[in-house]
Short mmCIF file of C-alpha atoms in Angstrom, two decimals:
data_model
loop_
_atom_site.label_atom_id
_atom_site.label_comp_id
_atom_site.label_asym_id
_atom_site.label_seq_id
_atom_site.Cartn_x
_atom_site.Cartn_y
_atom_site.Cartn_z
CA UNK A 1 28.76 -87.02 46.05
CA UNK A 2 27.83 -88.24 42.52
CA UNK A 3 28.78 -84.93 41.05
CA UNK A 4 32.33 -85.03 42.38
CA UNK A 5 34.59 -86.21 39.07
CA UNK A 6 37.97 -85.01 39.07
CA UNK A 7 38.92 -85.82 35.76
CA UNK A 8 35.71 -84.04 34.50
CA UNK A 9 37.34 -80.66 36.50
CA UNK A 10 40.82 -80.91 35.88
CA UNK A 11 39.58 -81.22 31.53
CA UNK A 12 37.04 -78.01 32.12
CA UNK A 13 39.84 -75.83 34.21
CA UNK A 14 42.19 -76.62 31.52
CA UNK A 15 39.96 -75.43 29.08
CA UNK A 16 39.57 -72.34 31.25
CA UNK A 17 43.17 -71.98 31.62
CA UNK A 18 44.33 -72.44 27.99
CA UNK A 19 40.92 -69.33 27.54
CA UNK A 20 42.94 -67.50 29.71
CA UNK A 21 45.98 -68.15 28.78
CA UNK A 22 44.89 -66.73 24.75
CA UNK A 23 42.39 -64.06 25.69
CA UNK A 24 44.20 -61.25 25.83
CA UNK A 25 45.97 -61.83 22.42
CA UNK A 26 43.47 -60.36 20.29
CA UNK A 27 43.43 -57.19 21.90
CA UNK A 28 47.23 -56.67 22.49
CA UNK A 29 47.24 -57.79 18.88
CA UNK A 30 44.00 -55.34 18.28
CA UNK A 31 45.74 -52.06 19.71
CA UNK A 32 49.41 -52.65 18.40
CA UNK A 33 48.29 -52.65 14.66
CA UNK A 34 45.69 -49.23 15.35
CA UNK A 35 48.97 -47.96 17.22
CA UNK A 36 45.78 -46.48 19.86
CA UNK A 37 43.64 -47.89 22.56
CA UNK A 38 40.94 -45.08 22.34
CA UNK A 39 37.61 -46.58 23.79
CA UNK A 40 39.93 -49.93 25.87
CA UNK A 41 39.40 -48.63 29.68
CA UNK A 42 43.17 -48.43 31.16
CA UNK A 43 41.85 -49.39 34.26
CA UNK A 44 40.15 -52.54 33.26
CA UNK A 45 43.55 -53.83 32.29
CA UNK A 46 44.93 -52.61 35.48
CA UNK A 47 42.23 -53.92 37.91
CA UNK A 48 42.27 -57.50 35.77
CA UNK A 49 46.05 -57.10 36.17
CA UNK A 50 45.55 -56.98 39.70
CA UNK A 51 43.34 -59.39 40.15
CA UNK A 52 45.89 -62.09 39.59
CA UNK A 53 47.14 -61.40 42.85
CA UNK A 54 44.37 -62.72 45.33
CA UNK A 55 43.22 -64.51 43.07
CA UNK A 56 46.16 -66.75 42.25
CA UNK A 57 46.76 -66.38 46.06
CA UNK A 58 42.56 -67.60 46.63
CA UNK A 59 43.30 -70.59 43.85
CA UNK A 60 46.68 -71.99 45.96
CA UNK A 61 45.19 -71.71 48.87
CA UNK A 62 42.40 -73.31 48.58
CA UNK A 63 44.21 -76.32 46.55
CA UNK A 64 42.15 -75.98 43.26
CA UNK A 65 43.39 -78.15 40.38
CA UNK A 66 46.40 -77.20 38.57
CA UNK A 67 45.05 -74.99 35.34
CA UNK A 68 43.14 -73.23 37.71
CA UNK A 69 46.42 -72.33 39.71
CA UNK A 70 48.24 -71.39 36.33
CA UNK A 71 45.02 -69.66 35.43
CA UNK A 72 45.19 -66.25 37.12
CA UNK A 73 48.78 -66.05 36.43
CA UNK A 74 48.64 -66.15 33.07
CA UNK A 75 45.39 -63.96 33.09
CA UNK A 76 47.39 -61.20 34.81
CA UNK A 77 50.52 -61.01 32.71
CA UNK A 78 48.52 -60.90 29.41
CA UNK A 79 46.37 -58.32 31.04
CA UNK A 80 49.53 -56.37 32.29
CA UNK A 81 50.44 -56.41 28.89
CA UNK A 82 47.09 -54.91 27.04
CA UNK A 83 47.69 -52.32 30.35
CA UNK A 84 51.03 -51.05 29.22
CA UNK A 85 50.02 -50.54 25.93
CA UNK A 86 47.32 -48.37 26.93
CA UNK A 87 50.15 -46.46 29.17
CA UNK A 88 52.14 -46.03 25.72
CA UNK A 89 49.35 -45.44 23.55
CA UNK A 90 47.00 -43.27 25.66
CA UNK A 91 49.01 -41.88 28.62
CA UNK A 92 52.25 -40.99 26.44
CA UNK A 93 54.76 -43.31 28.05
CA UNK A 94 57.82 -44.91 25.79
CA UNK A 95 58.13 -48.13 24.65
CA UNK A 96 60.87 -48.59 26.89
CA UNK A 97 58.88 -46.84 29.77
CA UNK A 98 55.62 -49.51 29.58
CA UNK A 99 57.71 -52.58 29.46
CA UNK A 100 59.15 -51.02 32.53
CA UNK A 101 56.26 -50.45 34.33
CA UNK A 102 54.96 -54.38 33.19
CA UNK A 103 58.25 -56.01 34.20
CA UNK A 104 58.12 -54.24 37.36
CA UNK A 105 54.32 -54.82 37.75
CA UNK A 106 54.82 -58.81 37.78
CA UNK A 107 58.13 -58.65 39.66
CA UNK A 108 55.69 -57.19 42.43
CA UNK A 109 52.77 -58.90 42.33
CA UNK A 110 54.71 -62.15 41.76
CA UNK A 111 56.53 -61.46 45.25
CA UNK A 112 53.76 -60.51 47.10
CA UNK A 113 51.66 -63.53 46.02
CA UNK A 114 54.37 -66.41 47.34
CA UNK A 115 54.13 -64.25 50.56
CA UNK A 116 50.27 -64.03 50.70
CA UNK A 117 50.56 -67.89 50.12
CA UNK A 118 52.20 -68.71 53.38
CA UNK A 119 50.18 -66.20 55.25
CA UNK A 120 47.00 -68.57 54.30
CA UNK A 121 48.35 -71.62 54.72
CA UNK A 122 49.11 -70.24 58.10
CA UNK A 123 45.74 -69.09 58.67
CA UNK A 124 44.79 -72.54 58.02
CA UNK A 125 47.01 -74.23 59.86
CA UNK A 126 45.91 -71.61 63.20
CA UNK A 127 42.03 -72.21 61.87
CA UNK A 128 41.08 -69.51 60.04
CA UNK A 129 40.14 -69.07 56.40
CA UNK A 130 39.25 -65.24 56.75
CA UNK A 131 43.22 -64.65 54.71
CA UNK A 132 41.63 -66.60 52.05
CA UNK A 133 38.29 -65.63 52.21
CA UNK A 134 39.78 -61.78 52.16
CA UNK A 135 41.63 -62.67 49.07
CA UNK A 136 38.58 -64.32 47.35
CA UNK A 137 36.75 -61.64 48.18
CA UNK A 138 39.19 -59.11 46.35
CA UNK A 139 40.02 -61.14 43.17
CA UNK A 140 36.31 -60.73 43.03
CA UNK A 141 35.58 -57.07 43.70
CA UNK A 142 38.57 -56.10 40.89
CA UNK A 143 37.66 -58.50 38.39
CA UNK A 144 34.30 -57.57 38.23
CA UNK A 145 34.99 -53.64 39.18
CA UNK A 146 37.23 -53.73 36.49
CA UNK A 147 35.04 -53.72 33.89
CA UNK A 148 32.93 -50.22 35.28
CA UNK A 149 35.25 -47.87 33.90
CA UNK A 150 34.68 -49.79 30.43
CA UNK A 151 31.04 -49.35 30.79
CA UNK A 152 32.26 -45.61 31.72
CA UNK A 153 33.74 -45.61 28.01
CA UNK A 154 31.27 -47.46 25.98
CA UNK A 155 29.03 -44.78 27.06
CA UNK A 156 31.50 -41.98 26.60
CA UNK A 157 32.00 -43.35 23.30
CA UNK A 158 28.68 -44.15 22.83
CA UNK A 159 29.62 -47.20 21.22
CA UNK A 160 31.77 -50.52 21.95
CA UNK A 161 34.88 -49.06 20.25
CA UNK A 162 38.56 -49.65 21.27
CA UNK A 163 38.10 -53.16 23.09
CA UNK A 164 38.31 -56.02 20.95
CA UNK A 165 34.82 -58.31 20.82
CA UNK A 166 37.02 -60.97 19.99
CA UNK A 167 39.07 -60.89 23.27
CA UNK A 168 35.66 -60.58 25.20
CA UNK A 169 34.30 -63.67 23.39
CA UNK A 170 37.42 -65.93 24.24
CA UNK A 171 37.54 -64.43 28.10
CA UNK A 172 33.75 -64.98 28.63
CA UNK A 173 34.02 -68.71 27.38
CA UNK A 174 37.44 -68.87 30.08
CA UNK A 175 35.01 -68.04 32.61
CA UNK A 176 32.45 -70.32 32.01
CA UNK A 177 34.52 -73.14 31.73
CA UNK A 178 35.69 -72.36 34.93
CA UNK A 179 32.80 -71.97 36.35
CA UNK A 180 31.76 -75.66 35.22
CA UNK A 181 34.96 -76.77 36.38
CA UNK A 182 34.00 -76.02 40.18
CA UNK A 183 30.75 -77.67 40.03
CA UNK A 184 32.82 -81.00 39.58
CA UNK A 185 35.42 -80.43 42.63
CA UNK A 186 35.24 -81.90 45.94
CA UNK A 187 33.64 -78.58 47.38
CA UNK A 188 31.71 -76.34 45.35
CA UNK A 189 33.40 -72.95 45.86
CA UNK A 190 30.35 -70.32 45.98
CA UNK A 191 32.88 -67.28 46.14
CA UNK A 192 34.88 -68.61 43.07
CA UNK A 193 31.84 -69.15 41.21
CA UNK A 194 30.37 -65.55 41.86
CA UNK A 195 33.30 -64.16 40.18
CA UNK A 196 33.36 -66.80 37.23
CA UNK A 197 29.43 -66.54 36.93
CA UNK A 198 29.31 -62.47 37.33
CA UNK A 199 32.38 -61.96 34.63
CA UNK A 200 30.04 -63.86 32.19
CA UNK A 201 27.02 -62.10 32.93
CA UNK A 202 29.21 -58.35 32.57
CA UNK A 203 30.40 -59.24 29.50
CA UNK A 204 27.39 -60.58 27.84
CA UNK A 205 26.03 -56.96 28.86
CA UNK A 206 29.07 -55.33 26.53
CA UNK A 207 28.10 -57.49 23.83
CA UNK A 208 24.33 -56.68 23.89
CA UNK A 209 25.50 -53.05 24.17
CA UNK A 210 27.48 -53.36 21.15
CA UNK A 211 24.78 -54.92 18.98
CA UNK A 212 22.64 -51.67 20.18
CA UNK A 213 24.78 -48.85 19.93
CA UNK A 214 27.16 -49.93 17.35
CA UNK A 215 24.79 -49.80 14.47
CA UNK A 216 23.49 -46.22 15.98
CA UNK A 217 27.08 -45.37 15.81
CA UNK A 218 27.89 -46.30 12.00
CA UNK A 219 24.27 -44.72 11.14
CA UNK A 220 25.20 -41.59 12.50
CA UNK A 221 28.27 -42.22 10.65
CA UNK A 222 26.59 -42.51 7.34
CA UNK A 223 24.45 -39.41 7.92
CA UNK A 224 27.22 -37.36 8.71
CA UNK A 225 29.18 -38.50 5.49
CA UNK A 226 26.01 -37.70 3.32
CA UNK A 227 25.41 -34.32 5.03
CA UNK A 228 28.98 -33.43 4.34
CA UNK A 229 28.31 -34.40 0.77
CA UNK A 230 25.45 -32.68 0.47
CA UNK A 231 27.28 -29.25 2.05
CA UNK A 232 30.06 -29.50 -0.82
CA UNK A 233 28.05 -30.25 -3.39
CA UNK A 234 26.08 -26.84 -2.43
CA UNK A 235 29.18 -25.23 -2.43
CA UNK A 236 30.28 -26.41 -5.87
CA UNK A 237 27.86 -25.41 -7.84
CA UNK A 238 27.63 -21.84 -8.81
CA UNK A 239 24.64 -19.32 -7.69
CA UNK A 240 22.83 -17.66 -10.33
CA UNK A 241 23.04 -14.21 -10.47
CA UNK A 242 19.52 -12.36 -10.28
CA UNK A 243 18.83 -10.44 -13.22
CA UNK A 244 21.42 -11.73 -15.43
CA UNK A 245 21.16 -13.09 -18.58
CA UNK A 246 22.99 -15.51 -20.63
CA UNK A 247 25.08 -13.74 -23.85
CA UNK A 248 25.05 -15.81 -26.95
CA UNK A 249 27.66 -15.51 -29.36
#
């Protein structure tokens, strides 16, 4: 097929992979120097944490290029990451504790995934995809889950507050880039490109949310500061005193 270029989709999942690979960065970076994660769902991190699991297990299997194979890999320990800080920050753990909880977080899912691996290629070799197609299926269900409980806090919040647009930004251009990069492979993977295609269209919806309720959020802000002004100001100055006159001396 004229649309098959190899070159053209091992440059784009590179792209994707070296998105990926930075995403996170700006958030971890974002909630170490607030010292909070208020507003950054805990579960987001965890389910994209996840996710690297089938979906690493998905990419092998199904013998996508190399950056997409490094891809979810990276994409889960960065995300493991931004999820132990929310542990430490939000949830009261120790330093010591989250690191913990991420080492032993990737020593799992690390294990499981060279396991899941040689339960597909079995599948395959017995000729059956539905161990791969299960996998696909869940890499796609938790990436895109993921991000309802951070809907569930932007409107808690009532604002886009905690996560970091920046991060969102770089991850959204990962995915789309990815999502190009399939379109030039041998076979066009529809389930791949459902996950790529509906992170994009989630995260464009947190943007457009932020450009609504963000500038609600600072007027309220603003109206709250002036009232407060206005209530000390009353209180400062001093009430006449019916009746009373002024002595002159």
């Amino acid at each position: 097929m004229g649309r098959v270029n190899p070159a053209a989709a091992n440059v784009l999942g590179t792209m994707g992979a070296v998105f990926w690979s930075i995403q996170v960065i700006p958030q971890i970076v974002k909630s170490h120097r607030s010292k909070s994660t208020a507003g950054l769902s805990a579960w987001l991190m965890l389910c994209w944490a996840a996710a690297g699991l089938p979906l690493g297990t998905y990419n092998i299997a199904q013998g996508f290029n190399i950056p997409l194979i490094i891809q979810p890999q990276m994409f889960a320990a960065l995300c493991g990451v931004s999820w132990a800080q929310c542990l430490h920050y939000s949830h009261n753990l120790t330093g010591m504790q989250a690191v913990g909880a991420w080492f032993a977080f990737c020593t799992i899912v690390g294990s499981l995934e060279v396991g899941f691996v040689y339960a597909c290629r079995a599948g395959k070799q017995h000729g059956t995809d539905a161990p791969t197609t299960l996998f696909g299926v869940l890499s796609a269900v938790l990436i895109l889950g993921g991000l309802i409980p951070q809907y569930y806090e932007i409107f808690k919040f009532k604002a886009v507050v905690g996560i970091s647009l920046l991060f969102l930004f770089v991850d959204l251009m990962g995915g789309l880039v990815s999502c190009l990069s399939l379109i030039f492979q041998e076979e066009f993977d529809i389930l791949a490109s459902v996950t790529y295609g509906g992170l994009v269209v989630l995260e464009l919806g947190v943007f457009i949310l932020a450009g609504i309720l963000n500038p609600r959020m600072e007027r309220r802000k603003r109206e709250e500061l002036e009232r407060t002004v206005e209530d000390n100001d009353m209180r400062a100055t001093p009430a006449a005193i019916p009746g009373s006159r002024e002595t002159t001396v």
